[in-house]
Tab-separated table of C-alpha atoms and ligand atoms in Angstrom:
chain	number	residue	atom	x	y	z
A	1	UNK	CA	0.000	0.000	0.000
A	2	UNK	CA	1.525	3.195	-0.488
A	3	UNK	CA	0.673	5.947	2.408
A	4	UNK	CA	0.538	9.598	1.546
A	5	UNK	CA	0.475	11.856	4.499
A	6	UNK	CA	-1.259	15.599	3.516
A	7	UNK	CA	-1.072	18.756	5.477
A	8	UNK	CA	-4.929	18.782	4.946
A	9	UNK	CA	-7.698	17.602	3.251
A	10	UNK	CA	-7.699	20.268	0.495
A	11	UNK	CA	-4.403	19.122	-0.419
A	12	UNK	CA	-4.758	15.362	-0.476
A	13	UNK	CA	-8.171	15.869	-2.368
A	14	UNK	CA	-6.468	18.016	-5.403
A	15	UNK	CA	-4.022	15.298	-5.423
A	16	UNK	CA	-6.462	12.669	-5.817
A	17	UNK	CA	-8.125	13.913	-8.245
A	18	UNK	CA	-4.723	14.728	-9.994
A	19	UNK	CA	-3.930	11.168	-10.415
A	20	UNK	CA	-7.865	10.899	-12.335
A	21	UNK	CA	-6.984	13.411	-14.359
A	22	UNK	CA	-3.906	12.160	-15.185
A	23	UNK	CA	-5.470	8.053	-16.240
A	24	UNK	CA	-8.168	10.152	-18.057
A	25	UNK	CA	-5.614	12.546	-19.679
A	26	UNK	CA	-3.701	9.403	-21.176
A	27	UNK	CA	-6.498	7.257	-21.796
A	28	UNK	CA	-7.946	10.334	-24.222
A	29	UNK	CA	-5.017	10.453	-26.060
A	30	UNK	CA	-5.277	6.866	-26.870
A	31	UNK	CA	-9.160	7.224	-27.426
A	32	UNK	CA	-10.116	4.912	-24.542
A	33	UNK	CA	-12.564	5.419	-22.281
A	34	UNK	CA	-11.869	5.471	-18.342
A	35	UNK	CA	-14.055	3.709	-15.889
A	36	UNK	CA	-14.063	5.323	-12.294
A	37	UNK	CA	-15.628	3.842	-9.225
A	38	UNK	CA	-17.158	6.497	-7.281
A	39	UNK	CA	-18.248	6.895	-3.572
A	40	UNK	CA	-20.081	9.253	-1.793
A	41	UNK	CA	-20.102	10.652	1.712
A	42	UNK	CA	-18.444	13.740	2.896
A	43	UNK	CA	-14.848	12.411	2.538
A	44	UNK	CA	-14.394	13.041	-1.849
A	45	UNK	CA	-16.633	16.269	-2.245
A	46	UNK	CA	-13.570	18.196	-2.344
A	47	UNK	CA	-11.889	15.903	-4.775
A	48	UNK	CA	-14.940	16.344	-6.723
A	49	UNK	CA	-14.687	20.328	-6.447
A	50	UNK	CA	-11.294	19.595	-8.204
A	51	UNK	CA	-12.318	17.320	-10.767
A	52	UNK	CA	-14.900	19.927	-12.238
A	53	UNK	CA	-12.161	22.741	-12.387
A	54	UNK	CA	-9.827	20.198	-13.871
A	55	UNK	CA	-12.588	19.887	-16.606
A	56	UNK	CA	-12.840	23.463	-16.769
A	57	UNK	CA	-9.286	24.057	-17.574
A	58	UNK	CA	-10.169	21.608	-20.436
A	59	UNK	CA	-9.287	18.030	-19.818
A	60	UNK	CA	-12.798	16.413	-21.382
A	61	UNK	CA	-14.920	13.714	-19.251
A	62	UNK	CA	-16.690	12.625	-22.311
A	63	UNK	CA	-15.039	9.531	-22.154
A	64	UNK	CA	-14.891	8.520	-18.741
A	65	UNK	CA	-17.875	5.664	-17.885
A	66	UNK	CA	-18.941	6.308	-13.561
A	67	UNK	CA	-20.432	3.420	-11.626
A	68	UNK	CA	-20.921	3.845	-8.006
A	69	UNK	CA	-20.167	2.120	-5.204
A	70	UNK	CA	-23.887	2.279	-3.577
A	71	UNK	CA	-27.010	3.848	-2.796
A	72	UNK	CA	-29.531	3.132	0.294
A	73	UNK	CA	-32.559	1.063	0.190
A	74	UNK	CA	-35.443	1.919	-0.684
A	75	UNK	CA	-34.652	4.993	-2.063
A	76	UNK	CA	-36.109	7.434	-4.362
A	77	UNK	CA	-33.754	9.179	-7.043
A	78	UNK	CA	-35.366	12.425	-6.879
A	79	UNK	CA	-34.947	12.500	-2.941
A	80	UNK	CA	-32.031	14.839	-1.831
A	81	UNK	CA	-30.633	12.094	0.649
A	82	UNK	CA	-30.177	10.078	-2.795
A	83	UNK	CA	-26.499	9.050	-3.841
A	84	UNK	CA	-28.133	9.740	-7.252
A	85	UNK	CA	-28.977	13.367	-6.046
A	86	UNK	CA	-25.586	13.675	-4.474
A	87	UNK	CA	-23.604	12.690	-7.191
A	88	UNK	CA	-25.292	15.084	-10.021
A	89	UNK	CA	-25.006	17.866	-7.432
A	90	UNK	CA	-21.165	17.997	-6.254
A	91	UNK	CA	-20.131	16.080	-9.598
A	92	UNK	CA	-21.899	14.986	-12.581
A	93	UNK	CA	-24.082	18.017	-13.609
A	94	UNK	CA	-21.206	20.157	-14.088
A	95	UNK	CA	-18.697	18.207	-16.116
A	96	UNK	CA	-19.192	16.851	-20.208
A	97	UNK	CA	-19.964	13.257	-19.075
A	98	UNK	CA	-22.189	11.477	-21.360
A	99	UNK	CA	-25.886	10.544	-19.102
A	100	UNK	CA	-25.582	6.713	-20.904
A	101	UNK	CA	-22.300	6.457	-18.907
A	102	UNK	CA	-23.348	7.346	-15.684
A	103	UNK	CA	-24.124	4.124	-13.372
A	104	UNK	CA	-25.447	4.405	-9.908
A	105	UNK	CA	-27.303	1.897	-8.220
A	106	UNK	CA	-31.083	1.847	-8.743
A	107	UNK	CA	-32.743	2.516	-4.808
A	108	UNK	CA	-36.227	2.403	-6.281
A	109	UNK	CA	-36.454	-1.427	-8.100
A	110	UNK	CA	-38.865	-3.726	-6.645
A	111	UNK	CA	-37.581	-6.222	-3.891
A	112	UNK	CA	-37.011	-9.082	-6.193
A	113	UNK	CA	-35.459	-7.138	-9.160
A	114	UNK	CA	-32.404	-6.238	-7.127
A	115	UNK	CA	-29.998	-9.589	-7.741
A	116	UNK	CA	-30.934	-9.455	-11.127
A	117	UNK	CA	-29.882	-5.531	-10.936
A	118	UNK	CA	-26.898	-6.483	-9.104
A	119	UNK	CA	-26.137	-9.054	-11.759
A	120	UNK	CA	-26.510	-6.459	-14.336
A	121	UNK	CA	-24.274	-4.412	-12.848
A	122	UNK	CA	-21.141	-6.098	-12.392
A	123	UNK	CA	-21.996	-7.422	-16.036
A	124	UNK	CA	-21.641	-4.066	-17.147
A	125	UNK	CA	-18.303	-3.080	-15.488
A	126	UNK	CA	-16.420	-6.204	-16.959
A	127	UNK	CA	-18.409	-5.595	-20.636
A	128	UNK	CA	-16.316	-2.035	-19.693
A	129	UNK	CA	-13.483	-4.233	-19.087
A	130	UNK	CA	-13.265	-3.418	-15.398
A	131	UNK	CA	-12.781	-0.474	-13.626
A	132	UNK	CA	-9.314	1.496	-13.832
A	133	UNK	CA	-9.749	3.408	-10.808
A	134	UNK	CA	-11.880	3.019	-8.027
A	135	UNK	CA	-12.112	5.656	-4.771
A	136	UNK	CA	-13.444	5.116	-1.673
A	137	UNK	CA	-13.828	6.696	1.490
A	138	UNK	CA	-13.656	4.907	4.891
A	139	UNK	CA	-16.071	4.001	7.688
A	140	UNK	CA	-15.575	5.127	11.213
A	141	UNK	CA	-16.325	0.970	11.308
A	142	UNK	CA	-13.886	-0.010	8.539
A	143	UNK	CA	-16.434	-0.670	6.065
A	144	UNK	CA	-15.652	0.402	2.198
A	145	UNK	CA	-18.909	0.745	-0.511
A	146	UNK	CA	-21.476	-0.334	2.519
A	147	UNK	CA	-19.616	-3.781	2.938
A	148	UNK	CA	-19.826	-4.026	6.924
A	149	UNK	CA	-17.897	-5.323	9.505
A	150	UNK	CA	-18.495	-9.225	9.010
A	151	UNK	CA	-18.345	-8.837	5.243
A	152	UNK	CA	-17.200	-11.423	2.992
A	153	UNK	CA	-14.026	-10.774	0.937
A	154	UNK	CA	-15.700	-12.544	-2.040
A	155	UNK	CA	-19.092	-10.632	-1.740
A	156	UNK	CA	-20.484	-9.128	-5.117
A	157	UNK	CA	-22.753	-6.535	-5.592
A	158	UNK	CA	-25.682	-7.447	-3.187
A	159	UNK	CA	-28.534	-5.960	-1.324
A	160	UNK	CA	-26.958	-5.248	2.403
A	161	UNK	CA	-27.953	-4.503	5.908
A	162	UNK	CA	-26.626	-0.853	7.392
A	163	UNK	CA	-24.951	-1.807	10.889
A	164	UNK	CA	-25.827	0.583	14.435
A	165	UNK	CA	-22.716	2.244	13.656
A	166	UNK	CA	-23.715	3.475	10.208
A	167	UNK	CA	-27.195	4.550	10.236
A	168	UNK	CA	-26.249	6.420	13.523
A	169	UNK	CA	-23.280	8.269	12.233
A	170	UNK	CA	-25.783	9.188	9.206
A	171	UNK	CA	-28.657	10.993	11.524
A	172	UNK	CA	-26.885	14.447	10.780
A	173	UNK	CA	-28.230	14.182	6.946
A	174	UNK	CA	-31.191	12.457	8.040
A	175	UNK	CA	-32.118	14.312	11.102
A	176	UNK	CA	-33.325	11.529	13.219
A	177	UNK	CA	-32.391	7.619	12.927
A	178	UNK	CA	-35.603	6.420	11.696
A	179	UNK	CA	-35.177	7.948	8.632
A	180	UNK	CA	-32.321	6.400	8.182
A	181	UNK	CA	-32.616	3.964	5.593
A	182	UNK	CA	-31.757	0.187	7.402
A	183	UNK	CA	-30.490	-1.435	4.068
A	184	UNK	CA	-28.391	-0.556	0.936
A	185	UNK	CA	-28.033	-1.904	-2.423
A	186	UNK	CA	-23.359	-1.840	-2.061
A	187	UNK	CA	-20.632	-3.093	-4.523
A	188	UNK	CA	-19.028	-6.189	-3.132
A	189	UNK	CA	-15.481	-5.851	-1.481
A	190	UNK	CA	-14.594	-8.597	-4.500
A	191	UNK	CA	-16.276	-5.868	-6.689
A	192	UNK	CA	-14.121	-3.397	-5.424
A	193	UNK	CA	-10.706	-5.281	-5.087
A	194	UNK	CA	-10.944	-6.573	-8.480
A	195	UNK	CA	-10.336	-2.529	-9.945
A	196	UNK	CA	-7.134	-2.025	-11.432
A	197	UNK	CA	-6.413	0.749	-8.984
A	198	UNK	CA	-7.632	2.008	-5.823
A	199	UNK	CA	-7.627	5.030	-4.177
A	200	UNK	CA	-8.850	5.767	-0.737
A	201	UNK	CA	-9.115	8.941	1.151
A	202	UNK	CA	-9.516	9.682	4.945
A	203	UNK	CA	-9.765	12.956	6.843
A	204	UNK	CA	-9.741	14.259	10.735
A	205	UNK	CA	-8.706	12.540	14.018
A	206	UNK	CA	-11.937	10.425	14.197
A	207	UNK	CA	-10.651	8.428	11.476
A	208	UNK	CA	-7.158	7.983	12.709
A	209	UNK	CA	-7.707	4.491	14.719
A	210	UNK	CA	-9.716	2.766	11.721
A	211	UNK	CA	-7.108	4.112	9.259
A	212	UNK	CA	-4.434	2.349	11.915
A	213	UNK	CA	-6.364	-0.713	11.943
A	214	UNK	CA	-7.108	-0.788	8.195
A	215	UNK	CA	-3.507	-0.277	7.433
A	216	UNK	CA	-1.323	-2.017	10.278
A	217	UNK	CA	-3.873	-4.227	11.582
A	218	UNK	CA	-4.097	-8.107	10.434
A	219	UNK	CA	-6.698	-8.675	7.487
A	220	UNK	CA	-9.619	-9.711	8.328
A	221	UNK	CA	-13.250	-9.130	7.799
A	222	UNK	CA	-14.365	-6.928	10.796
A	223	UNK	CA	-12.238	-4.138	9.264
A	224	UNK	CA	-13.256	-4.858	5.584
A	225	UNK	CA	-11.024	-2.081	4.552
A	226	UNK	CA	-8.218	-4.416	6.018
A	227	UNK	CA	-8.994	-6.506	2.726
A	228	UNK	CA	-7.207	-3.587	0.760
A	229	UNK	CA	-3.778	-4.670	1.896
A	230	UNK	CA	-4.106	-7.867	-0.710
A	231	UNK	CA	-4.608	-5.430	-3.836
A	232	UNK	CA	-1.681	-4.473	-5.283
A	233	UNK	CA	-2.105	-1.021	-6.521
A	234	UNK	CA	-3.898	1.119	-3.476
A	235	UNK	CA	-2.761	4.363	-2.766
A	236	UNK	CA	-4.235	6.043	1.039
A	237	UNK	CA	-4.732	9.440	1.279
A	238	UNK	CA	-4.749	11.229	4.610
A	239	UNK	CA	-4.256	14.100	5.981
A	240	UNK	CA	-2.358	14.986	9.297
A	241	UNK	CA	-4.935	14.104	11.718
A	242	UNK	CA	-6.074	10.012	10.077
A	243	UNK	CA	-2.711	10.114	9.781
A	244	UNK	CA	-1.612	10.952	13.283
A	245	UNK	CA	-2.387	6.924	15.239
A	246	UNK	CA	0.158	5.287	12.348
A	247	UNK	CA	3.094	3.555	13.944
A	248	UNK	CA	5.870	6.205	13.839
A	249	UNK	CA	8.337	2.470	13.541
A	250	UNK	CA	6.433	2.050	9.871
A	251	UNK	CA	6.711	6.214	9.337
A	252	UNK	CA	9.493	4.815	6.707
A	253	UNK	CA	6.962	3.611	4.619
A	254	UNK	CA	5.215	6.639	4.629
A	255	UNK	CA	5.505	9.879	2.156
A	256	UNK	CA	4.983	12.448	4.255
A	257	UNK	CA	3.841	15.672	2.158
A	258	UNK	CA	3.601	17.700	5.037
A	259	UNK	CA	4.722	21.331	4.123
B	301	F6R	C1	-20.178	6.148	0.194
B	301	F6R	C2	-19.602	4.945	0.794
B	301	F6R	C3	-19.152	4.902	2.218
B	301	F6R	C4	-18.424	6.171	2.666
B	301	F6R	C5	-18.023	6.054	4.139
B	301	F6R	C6	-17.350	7.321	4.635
B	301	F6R	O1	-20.508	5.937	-1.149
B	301	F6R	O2	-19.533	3.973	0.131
B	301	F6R	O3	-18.322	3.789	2.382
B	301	F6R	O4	-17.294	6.349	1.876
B	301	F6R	O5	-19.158	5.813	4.914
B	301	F6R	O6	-18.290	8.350	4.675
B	301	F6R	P1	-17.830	9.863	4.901
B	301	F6R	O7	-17.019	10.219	3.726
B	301	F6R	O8	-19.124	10.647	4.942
B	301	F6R	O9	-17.062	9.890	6.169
């Protein structure tokens, strides 16, 4: 895995979305297309900010293909506490992405459409021959997409149960926990892990014991971000304070951007 420490999370976001531009940059001049996995959450809104001045300044998105890591269940598209609603605002709406290659889990199919939707899904990414880079942002409980503690490291794209932890660290967007949804329709971690590259961001001092665990901790499946250390192209993006519970023994390991 290869660490890179930021002063903050303005920096580490730009640079994220640096290393986008740069696979979508390439991939345009070879007329590819890029597939991106994209999360949600508070953690890449900045990177997002980024990415639309980065298409500003003229590096097109009409090639890149989105499909996201998740959206809650039952859900309705138009409803602001949508991932669909959240992704046009902060991203999609103001960049030259084409609407047939936007992909983002469907919160409103019937019950028993969903494995057939999940199916679908993951049919379409490898028809796209795979994602080439996937971000994610981290749970205060180690889960990545909403694979949760407990999560299989073979799981595939699947209807899934939100844990305590998650629908209560949620009530600020929802206002109170019942309206917090109690399931989600999530990538698999085996979704995730088979992208050619991975890039995961973390920010503040309440994420500085999971990022410890998910990094130096053993791998197993209570810390499903501890799966990550397997794949062999992940780059972890934190700023000072997730950075600040690391080992200062494994500091070697560690670019430290710090200015
Ligand atoms: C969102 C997602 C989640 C979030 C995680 C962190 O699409 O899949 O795994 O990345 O819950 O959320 P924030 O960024 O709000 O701390």
């Amino acid at each position: 895995m290869e660490v890179l420490v930021f002063e903050n999370k303005e920096s580490g976001s730009l640079y994220a979305a640096q290393v986008i531009a740069n696979k979508v940059l390439m991939n345009n001049s070879i007329n590819e297309d890029t597939v991106l996995g994209l999360a949600t959450g508070s953690t890449p809104i900045d990177m997002y900010k980024e990415l639309i001045d980065i298409n500003k300044k003229g590096v097109s998105f009409s090639r890149i293909i989105t499909y996201n890591l998740d959206e809650y269940y039952p859900m309705n598209m138009s409803s602001s506490h949508s991932y669909h609603y959240y992704m046009h605002d902060h991203f999609l709406q103001h960049v030259d992405i084409h609407e047939e290659n936007i992909f983002i889990p469907d919160g409103e199919i019937k019950e028993e459409e969903i494995s057939g939707f999940c199916e679908e899904y993951e049919w379409s990414i490898k028809k796209n021959n795979g994602i080439d880079i996937q971000v994610l942002g981290l749970g205060l409980n180690g889960h990545i997409g909403f694979n949760e503690p407990g999560a299989s490291k073979n799981s595939l794209m699947q209807k899934v149960k939100l844990s305590d932890e998650t629908r209560t660290a949620t009530i600020p967007h929802f206002g109170n926990k019942e309206n917090v949804p109690k399931q989600a329709i999530s990538m698999g971690v085996r979704t995730i892990l088979d992208a050619d590259q991975i890039v995961l961001m973390a920010w503040g001092k309440e994420k500085a014991e999971i990022v410890k665990e998910c990094i130096e901790g053993n791998v197993n499946k209570n810390v499903p971000a501890s799966f990550l250390q397997e794949h062999n192209n992940v780059t972890i993006i934190l700023d000072s304070g997730s950075a600040s519970r690391l080992d200062k023994s494994r500091i070697s390991q560690v670019e430290t951007k710090l200015s």
